[in-house]
Structures are given as structure tokens and as C-alpha cells.
Coordinates of C-alpha atoms (C1' of nucleotides) in Angstrom, one line a residue:
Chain A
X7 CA 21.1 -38.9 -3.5
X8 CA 18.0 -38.3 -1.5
X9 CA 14.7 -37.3 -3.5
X10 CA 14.6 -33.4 -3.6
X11 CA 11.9 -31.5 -2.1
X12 CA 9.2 -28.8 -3.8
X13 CA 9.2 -25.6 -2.3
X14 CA 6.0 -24.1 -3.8
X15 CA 6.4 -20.3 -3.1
X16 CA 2.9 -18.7 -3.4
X17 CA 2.6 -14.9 -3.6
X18 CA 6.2 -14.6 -2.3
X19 CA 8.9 -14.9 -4.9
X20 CA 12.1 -15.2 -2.5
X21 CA 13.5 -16.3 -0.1
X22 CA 14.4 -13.4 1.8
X23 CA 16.0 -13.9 5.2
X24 CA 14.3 -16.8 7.0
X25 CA 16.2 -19.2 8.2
X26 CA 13.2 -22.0 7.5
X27 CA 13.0 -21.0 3.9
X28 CA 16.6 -21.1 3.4
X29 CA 16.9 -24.7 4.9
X30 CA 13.8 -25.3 2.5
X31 CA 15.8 -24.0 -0.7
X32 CA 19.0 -26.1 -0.2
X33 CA 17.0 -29.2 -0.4
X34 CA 14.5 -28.3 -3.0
X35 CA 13.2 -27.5 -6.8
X36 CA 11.3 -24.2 -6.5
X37 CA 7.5 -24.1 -8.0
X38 CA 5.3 -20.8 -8.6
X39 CA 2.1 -21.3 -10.1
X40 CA 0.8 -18.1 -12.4
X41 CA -2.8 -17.7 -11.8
X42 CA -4.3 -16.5 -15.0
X43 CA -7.4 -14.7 -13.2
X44 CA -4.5 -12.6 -11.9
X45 CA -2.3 -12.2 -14.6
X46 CA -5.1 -11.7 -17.3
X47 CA -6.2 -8.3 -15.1
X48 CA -3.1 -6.9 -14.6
X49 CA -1.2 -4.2 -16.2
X50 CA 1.8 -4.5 -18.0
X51 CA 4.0 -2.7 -15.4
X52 CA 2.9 -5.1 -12.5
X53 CA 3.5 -8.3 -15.4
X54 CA 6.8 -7.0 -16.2
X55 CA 7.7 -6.8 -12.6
X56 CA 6.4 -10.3 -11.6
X57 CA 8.0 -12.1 -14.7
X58 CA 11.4 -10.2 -13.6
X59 CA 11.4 -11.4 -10.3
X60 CA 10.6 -14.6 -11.4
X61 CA 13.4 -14.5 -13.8
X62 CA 15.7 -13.6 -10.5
X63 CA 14.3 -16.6 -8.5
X64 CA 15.2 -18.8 -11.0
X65 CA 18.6 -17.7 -10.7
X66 CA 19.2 -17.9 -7.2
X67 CA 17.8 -21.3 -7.4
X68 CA 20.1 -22.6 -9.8
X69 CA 18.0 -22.6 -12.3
X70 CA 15.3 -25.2 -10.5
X71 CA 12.4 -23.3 -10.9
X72 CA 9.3 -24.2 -12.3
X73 CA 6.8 -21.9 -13.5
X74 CA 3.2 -23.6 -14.5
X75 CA -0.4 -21.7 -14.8
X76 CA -3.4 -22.6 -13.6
X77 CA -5.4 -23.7 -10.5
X78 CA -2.8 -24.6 -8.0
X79 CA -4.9 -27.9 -6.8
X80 CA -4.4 -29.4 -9.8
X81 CA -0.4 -28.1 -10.5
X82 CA 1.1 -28.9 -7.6
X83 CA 0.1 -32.5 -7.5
X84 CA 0.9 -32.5 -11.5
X85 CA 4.7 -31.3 -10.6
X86 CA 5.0 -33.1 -7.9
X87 CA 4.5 -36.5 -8.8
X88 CA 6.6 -35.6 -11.9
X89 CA 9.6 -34.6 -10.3
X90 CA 8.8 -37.4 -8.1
X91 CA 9.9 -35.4 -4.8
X92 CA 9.7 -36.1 -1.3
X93 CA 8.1 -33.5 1.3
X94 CA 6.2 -30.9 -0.3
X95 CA 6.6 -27.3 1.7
X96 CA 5.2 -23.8 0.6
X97 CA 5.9 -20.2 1.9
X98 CA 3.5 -19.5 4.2
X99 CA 0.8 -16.1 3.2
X100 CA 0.6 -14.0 6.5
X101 CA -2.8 -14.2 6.4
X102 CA -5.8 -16.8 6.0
X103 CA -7.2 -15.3 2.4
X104 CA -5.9 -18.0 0.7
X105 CA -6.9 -20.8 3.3
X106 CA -9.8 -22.3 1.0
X107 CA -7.3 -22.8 -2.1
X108 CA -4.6 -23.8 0.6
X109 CA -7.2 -27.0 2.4
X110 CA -7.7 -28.0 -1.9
X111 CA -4.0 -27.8 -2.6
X112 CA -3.5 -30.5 0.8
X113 CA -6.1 -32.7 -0.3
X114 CA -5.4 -33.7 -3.4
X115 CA -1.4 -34.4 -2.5
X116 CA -2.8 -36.6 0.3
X117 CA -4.6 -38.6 -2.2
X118 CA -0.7 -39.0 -3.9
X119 CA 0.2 -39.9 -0.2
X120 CA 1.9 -36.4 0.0
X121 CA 2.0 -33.6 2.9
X122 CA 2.3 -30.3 2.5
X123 CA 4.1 -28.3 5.3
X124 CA 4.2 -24.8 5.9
X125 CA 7.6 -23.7 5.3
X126 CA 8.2 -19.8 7.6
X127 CA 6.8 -16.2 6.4
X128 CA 9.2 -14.4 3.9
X129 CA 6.2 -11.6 4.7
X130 CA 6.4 -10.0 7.5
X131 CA 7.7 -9.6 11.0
X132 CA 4.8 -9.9 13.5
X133 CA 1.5 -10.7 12.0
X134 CA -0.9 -12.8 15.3
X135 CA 2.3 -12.2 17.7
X136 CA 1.5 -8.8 19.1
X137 CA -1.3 -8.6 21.9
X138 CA -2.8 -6.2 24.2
X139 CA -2.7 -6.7 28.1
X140 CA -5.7 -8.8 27.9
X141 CA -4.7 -11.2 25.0
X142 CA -6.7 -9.2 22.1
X143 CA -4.8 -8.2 18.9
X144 CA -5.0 -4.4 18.5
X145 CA -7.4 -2.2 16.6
X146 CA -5.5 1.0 16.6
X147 CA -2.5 1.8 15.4
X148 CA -0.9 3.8 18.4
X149 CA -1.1 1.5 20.7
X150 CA 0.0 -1.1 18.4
X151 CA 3.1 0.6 17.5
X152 CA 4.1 1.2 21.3
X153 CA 3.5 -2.9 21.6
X154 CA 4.7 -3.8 18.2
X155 CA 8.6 -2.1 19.0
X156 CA 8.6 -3.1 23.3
X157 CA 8.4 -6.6 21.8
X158 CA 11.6 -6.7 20.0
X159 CA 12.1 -8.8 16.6
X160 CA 14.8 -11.2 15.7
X161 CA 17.3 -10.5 13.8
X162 CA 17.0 -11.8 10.3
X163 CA 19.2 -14.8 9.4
X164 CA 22.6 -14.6 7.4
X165 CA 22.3 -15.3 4.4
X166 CA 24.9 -15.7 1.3
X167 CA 24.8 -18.1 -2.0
X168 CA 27.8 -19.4 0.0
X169 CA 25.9 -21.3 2.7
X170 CA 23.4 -22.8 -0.1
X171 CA 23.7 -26.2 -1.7
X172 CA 22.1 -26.8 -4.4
X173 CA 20.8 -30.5 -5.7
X174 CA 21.7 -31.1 -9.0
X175 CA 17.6 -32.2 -9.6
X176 CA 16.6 -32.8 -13.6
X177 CA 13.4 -30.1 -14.1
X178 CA 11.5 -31.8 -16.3
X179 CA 8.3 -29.5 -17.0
X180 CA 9.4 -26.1 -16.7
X181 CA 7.3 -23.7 -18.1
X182 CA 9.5 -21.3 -20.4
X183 CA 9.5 -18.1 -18.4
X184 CA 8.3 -14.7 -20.6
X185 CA 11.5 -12.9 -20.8
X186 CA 12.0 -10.2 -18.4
X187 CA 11.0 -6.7 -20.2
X188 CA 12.8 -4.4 -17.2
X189 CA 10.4 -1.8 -15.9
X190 CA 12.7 -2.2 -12.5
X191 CA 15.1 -4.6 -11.5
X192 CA 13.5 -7.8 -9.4
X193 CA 15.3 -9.9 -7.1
X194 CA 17.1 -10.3 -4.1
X195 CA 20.2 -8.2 -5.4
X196 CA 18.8 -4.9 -6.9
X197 CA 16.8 -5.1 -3.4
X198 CA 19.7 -4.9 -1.4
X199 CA 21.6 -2.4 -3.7
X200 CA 18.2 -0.1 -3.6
X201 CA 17.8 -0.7 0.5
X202 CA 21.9 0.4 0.8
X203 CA 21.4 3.4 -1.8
X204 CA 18.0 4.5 0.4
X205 CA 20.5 4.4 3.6
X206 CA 23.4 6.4 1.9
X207 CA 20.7 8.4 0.4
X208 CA 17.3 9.3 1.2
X209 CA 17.2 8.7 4.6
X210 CA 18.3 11.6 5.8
X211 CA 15.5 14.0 5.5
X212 CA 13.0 11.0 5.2
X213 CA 10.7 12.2 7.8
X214 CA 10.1 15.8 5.8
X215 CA 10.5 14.6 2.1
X216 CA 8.4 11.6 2.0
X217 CA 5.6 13.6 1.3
X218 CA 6.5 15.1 -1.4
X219 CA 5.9 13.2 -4.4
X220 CA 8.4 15.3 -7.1
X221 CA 11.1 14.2 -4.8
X222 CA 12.9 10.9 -4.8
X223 CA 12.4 10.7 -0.9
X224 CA 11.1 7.2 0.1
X225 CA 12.6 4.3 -0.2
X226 CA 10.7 2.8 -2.8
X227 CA 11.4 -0.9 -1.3
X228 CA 7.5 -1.9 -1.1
X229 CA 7.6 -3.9 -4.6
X230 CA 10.8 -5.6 -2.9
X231 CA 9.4 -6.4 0.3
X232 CA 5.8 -7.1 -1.4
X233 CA 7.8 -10.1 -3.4
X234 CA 9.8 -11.1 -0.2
X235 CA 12.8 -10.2 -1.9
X236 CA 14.1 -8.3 1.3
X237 CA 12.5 -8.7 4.8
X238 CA 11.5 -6.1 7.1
X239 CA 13.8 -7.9 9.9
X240 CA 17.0 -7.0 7.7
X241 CA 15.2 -3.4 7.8
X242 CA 15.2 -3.0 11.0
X243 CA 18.4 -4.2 12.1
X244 CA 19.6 -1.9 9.4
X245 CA 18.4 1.5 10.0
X246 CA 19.2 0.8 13.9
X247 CA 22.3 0.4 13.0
X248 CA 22.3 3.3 10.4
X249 CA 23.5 7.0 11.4
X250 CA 21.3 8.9 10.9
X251 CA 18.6 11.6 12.5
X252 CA 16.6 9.9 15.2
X253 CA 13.3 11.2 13.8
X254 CA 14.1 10.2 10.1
X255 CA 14.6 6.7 11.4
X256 CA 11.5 6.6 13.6
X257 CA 9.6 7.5 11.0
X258 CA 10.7 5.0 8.9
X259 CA 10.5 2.7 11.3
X260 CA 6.8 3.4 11.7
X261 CA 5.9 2.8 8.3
X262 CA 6.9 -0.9 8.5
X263 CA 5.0 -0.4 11.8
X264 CA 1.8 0.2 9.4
X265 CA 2.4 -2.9 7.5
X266 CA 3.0 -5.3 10.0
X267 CA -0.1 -3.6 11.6
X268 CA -2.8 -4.1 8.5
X269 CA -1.2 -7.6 7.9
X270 CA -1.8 -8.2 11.7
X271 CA -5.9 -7.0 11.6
X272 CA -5.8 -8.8 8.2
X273 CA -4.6 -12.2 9.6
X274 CA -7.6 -11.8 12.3
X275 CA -10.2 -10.5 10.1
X276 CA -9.8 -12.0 6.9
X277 CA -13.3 -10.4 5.7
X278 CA -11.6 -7.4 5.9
X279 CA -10.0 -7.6 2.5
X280 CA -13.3 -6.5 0.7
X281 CA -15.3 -5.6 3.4
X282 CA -16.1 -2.9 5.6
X283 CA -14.2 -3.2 9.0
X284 CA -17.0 -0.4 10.2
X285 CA -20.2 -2.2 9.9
X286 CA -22.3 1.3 9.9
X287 CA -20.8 1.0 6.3
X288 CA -22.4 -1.7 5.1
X289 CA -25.5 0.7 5.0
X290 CA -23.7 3.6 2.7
X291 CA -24.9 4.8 0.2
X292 CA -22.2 4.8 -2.4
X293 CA -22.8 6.3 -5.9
X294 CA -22.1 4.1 -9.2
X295 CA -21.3 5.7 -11.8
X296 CA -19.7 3.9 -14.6
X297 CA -18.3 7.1 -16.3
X298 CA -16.8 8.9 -13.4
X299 CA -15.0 5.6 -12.2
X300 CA -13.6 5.2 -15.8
X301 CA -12.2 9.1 -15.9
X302 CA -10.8 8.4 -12.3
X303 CA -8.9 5.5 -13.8
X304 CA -8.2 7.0 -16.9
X305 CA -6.7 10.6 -15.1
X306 CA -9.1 12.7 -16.4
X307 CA -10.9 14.1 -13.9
X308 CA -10.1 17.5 -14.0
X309 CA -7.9 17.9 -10.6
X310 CA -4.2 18.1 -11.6
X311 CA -2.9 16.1 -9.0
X312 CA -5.5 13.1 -8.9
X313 CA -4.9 12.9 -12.5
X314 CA -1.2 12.8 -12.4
X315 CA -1.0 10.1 -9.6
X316 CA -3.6 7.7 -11.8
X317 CA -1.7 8.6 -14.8
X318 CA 1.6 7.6 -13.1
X319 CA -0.2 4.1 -12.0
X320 CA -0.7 3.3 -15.3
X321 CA 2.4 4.2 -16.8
X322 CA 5.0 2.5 -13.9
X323 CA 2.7 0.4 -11.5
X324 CA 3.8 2.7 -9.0
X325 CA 2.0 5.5 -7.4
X326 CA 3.6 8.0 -4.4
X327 CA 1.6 7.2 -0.9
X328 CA 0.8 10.9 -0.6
X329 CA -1.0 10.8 -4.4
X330 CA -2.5 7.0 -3.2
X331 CA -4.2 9.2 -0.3
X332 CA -5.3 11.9 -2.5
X333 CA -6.8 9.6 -5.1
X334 CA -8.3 7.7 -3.0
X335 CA -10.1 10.4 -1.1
X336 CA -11.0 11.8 -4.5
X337 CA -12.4 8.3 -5.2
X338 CA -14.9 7.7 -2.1
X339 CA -15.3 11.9 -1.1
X340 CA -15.9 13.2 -4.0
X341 CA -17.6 10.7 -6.8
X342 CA -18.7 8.5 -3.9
X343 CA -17.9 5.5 -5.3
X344 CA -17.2 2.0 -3.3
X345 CA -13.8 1.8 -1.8
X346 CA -13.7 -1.6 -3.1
X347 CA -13.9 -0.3 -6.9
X348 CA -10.6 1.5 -6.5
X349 CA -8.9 -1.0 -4.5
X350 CA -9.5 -3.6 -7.0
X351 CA -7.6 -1.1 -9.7
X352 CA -5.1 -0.6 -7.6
X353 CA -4.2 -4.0 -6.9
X354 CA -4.2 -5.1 -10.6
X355 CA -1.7 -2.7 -11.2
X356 CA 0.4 -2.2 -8.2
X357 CA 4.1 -4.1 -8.6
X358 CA 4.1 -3.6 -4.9
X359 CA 0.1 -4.4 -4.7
X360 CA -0.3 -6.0 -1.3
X361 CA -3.8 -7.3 0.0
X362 CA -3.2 -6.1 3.5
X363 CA -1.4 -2.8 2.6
X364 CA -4.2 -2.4 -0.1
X365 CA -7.2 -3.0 1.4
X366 CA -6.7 -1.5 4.6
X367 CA -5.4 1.9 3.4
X368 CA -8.3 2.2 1.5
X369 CA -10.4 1.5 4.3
X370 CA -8.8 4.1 6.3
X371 CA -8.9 6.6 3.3
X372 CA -12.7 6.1 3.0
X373 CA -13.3 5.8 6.8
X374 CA -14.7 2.7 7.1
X375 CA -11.4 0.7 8.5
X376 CA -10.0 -0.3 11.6
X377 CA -8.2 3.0 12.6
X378 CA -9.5 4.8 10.0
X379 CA -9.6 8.5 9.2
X380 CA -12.8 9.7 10.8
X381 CA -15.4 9.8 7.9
X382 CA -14.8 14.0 7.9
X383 CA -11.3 13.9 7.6
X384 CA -11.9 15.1 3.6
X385 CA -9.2 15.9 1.1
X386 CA -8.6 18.9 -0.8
X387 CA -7.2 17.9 -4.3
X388 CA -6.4 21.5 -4.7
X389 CA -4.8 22.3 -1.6
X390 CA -3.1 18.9 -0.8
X391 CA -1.4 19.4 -4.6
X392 CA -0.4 23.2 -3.5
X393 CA 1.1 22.0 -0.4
X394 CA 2.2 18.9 -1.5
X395 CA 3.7 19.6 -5.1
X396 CA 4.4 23.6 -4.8
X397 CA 6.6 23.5 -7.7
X398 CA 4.0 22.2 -9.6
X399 CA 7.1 19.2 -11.1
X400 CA 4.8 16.2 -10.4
X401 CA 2.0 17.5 -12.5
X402 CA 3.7 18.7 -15.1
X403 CA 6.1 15.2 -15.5
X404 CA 2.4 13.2 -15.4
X405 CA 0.4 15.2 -17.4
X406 CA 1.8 17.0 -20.3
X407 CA -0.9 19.1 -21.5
X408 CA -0.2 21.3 -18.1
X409 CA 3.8 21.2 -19.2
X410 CA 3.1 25.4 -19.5
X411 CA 1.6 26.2 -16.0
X412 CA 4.5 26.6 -13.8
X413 CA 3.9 26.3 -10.0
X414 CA 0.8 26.8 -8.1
X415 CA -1.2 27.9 -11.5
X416 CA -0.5 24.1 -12.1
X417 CA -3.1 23.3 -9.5
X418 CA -6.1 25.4 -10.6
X419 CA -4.7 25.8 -15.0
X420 CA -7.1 28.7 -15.9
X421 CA -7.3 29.2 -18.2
X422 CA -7.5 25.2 -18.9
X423 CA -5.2 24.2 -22.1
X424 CA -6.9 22.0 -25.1
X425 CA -6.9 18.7 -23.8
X426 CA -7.2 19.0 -20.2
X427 CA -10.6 18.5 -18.6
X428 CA -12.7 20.8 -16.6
X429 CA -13.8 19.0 -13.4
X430 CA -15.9 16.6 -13.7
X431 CA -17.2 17.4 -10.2
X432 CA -17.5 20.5 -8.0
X433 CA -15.0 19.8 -4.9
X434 CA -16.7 21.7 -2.1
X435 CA -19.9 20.4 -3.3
X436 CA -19.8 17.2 -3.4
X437 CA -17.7 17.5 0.1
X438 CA -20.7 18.5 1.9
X439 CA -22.2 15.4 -0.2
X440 CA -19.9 13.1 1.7
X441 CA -20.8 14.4 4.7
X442 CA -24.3 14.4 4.3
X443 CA -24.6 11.2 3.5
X444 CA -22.3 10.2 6.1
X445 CA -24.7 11.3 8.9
X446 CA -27.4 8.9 7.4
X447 CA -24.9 6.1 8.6
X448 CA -23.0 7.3 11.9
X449 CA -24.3 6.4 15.3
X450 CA -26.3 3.8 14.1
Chain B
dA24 C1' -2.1 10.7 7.5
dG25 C1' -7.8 17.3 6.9
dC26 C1' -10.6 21.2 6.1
dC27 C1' -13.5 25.0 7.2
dT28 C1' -15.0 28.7 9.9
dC29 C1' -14.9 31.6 13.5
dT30 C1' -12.4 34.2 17.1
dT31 C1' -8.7 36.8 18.8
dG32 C1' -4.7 39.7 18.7
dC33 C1' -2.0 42.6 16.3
dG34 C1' -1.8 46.7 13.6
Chain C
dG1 C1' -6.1 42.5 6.5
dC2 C1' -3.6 38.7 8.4
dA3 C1' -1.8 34.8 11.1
dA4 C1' -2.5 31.5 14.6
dG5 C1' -5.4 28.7 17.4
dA6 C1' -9.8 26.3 18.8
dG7 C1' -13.6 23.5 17.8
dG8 C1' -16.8 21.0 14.9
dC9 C1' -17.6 18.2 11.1

DNA sequence: AGCCTCTTGCG
DNA sequence: GCAAGAGGC
């Protein structure tokens, strides 16, 4: 029998529905490397998560999966010349962030006389493919979207343990995996059981109830497709085939629009991650204040609904995309603080914490991003929780020392209950503040 | 994927 | 008084 292969999978965990990756996995021992820079800032939700998905790639692989920590330019050498494999193949990122550590991890396996080849996207659909009539990637969304569905995607490959052969390869080093502590099921199979029970389910009235974030009304797939446990080609083939209302299904549709869209600005503008796609930015003049960024993450801010959503992102990882927009305003609007700062919390404990996603919705929350929310464009925690959470459920399952104030009243608790913070800044001040110091910057 | 203020039309 | 729409930030 031949020598297997090592499949190093990077940030992506499975397979998913490439056919490249899946003739990759019948021929290979699978390697993820744990980078303890990573792991040592993340919370417990996002760790649980990872370790869980690990725990389900090792399955599917038969078991063949090494786990090691460290600095990939020295593991995947180690591994490698201890399995003693032949071609050395890794799941390609979408985008160029990880290029540096990438050229480090090719050099030293040429020094073994190894090669390592890129082995397909388990990411996403269309990052670098979608152009504009004169060759340029987009910088709007709209436009982007019109292009992005005219192309037309393939459809994902067929996939089934069936069609897999495994090698029957001696793993010599593996790393003992943590054992799983389920905060939510990982893996290929509670993906595809979520993504049928979102069709059956929530999709009808997606369009309407996605916005809401008391109501179980998105799909909740972004740790999934985050981990390339499912890929947005299966999605799409799915929901065109689903029945169900036309404007439900667009909308849906659009929102895997967004994320091919920031991983395609992403893959072009790599500096984008951390910096400010609106140069004028560079020039802001953010606050930084230790104390109001520490009661933002804590959820003690004062305004129910910012405290709730930070509250929920400690406690599962997970935060509604209506509450990520509110916090996030309440972040760079109202304290004034670097987008960056709140990004970087986000990402440590996201389970579906994606650089592209990340980054770039921050960017357009604070105004300073490809497509972004004109700088003015300033949310109301007050109103966007009365509009957004009427019945007042969200805050109350979040924060339990507003358990008593029923409805609206949970919005603006007056009298506040012992335990619950005043706010810690005036909102239609320190809106005006935004915009003041926004005019310092704009038009120059 | 906002908010605020002002105007207008209705009564 | 109030709802609905326009326009500016």
C-alpha cells in the first residue's frame, strides 16, 4: 500500500462538499494544529465548540486525525516526516491573512523534500470570481449581489461515508483530544439535521422574524458553515429547491450573499481585517477608555438590550445579528471606542467567529468599511430594543435583575432594580458626540 | 441593515 | 394631537 497523504485542515474543520477535499480525505491522515495564541484568548463556549468539532472530524476520518499545538512551521514538518507520508495538501483559507504563516509552513517541508499543495475551499462559494464589467472586484454590496446570483454556482458534490475509502494508516502522535463538553453539537451531521430542521422550520417567515432576537428565527448555521461543516453550495441548491415564500428565500439567499461578499473584499484587501477600509478613518479620533470598554464587555452598561446581547456572548458564544448591530453601534457611537477593540472580543468568543464576517460588519457598523453605513446612520439602544424585542423576552432571559419589568418598561426599567446599572453614558449626548467628531474627518 | 426634526393633512 | 412623508445628518 501506497504512503498516505496529510491533509492539514487549517481553520476549516470538514470537509464539507468539495469534490477536491473529498478526493484529499480518501487518501489521507487528517492534521489540525491548535494555536495556543488562539486558544488561550478564547472563551469557553467558542473552546467547547472547536474541541467538538474536532471530536466529529476525527470520526469521519476514521479516527486519522491528529491534533498537535503550536506554530504550524514547525508541526507540520514534525508530523509529517513521522507518519512518513507522501504529498502534503491543506484546505485552502479564502483569503491571504494567513499567507505569511502559509510561505513558513512550505519552506521548511521543502527542506524535507516535501510540497505542500492547496487542496479546494471548504469556505465559501465565490471569493476573487465575481467582477464588474471592467474586470474590478466590487465595492458595494448591490451591485455585487445582482453579479454574485447572474453568475450561477455549482452545485456542491455528493457526498456519503459510502463513496470514502479509508487507508488503514498507523497514527502515531496523536494528540489526545479534550473531550467534547457539548455547548452545541459539531460536525457534519448535526449540521445537516439543523440545515433540514431550519427548512421544515424557520424558513417560512425568515424574511420578518430574523430580526427579532426572542424568536428562534434564523438559521443559526454560521458556526457550521464557519467550521466548513456544511457549504453554502449545498445551501443554495437547497433552499432553490425548497417550497417556500419567494421573499423568505431571497432573503436568505442574500445573507450568504453578505458573506461571500466580505470574504470577497477580504481576499482583495487583506489589510482590511484590522484596518479601516475608509482611509478618512485613520484620522478619528476614537476615545479609550479602559472602564467603559470593560462594562461593554461585561453587559453593564446600563441599556437593556446592549447588555443582554454581551451577556448572551459570554454565556453561549453566540450573539443574534440584530443585538451584534446594536452592540456594536453602542460600541463606536456611543463610548467611541476603536471598532477594532470590539472586533477583537468578538472574535475570541464567537463559535461562528469569522475574520471576514467579523471584521467587515464591524466596519460597516462603525462606518468606516467598504459599504458601510454612512457614519450618521446611529443606533438607538432604546428604540431598536422597543421595536426589536417588544415583549421585552430577550432581556429578561439575559439579564435577570430586569426578570419584573414586563414589556416595553424593560427598555427604559424606572425605577432601575438593585443590581442593574444606570447608564453609564447619555445616548442622545454622546450621539451628537459621534457626529461631531465625525465632521472633523469627512471630506477630507 | 437609522434617527431626528419639521411639515402637512386631518380633525 | 397625531400619523405619514421628506430631507438632513
Amino acid at each position: 500500500m501506497s504512503r498516505p497523504d496529510l491533509c492539514w485542515f487549517r481553520r476549516d474543520l470538514r470537509l464539507a462538499d468539495q469534490p477536491m477535499l473529498l478526493e484529499v480525505a480518501k487518501e489521507a491522515v487528517g492534521l489540525f494544529v491548535l494555536d495556543p495564541r488562539l486558544t488561550r484568548g478564547s472563551g469557553q463556549a467558542r473552546l467547547d465548540y472547536l474541541f467538538s468539532a474536532l471530536a466529529a472530524l476525527d470520526e469521519t476520518l476514521g479516527g486519522r486525525l491528529v491534533v498537535a499545538e503550536g506554530d504550524p512551521a514547525r508541526v507540520v514538518p514534525d508530523v509529517a516526516r513521522e507518519l512518513n507520508v507522501g504529498a502534503v495538501r491543506c484546505t485552502e483559507d479564502f483569503a491571504p491573512y494567513g499567507r505569511a504563516r502559509d510561505a513558513a509552513v512550505a519552506a521548511a517541508l521543502k527542506a524535507q523534500g516535501r510540497e505542500l499543495r492547496p487542496a479546494g475551499s471548504p469556505y465559501a462559494i465565490s471569493p476573487g470570481r465575481v467582477r464588474n464589467g471592467s474586470g474590478n472586484p466590487y465595492r458595494v454590496f448591490t451591485p455585487f449581489r445582482r453579479a454574485w446570483s447572474a453568475h450561477g454556482w455549482p452545485r456542491p458534490a455528493q457526498t456519503g461515508a459510502d463513496s470514502t475509502r479509508w487507508l488503514a494508516a498507523e497514527v502515531s502522535c496523536q494528540t489526545e483530544l479534550p473531550s467534547p463538553r457539548l455547548v452545541r453539537e459539531a460536525g457534519e451531521q448535526a449540521a445537516a439535521a439543523r440545515w433540514t430542521a431550519f427548512l421544515e422550520g424557520a424558513l417560512a417567515g425568515y424574511a420578518q422574524n430574523r430580526d427579532f432576537p426572542a424568536v428562534d428565527g434564523t438559521s443559526r448555521l454560521s458556526a457550521h458553515l464557519k467550521f466548513g461543516a456544511l457549504h453554502p453550495r449545498t445551501l443554495l441548491r437547497d433552499i432553490a429547491a425548497a417550497d417556500a415564500d419567494d421573499t423568505d428565500k431571497d432573503v436568505f439567499v442574500t445573507e450568504l450573499a453578505w458573506r461571500d461578499f466580505y470574504a470577497d473584499v477580504l481576499s482583495h484587501h487583506p489589510r482590511t481585517a484590522w484596518h479601516n477600509v475608509d482611509r478618512r478613518f485613520d484620522r478619528f479620533a476614537w476615545s479609550d477608555s479602559q472602564e467603559h470598554f470593560a462594562a461593554w464587555q461585561r453587559g453593564e452598561t446600563g441599556y437593556p438590550i446592549v447588555d443582554a446581547g454581551m451577556r448572551q456572548l459570554a454565556a453561549e458564544g453566540w450573539m443574534h445579528n440584530r443585538v451584534r448591530m446594536i452592540t456594536a453601534s453602542f460600541l463606536t457611537k456611543d463610548l467611541h471606542l476603536p471598532w477594532q477593540w470590539g472586533a477583537r472580543h468578538f472574535i475570541r468568543l464567537l463559535v461562528d467567529g469569522d475574520l471576514a464576517s467579523n471584521s467587515h460588519g464591524w466596519q460597516w457598523t462603525a462606518g468606516t468599511g467598504t459599504d458601510a453605513a454612512p457614519y450618521f446612520r446611529v443606533f438607538n439602544p432604546t428604540a431598536q430594543g422597543k421595536k426589536f424585542d417588544p415583549g421585552g423576552e430577550y432581556i429578561q432571559r439575559w439579564v435577570p435583575q430586569l426578570r419584573d419589568m414586563p414589556g416595553p418598561k424593560a427598555h427604559e426599567p424606572n425605577p432601575r432594580p438593585a443590581g442593574y446599572p444606570p447608564p453609564i453614558v447619555d445616548h442622545a449626548q454622546e450621539r451628537a458626540e459621534a457626529l461631531l467628531r465625525y465632521e472633523a474627518v469627512k471630506g477630507r
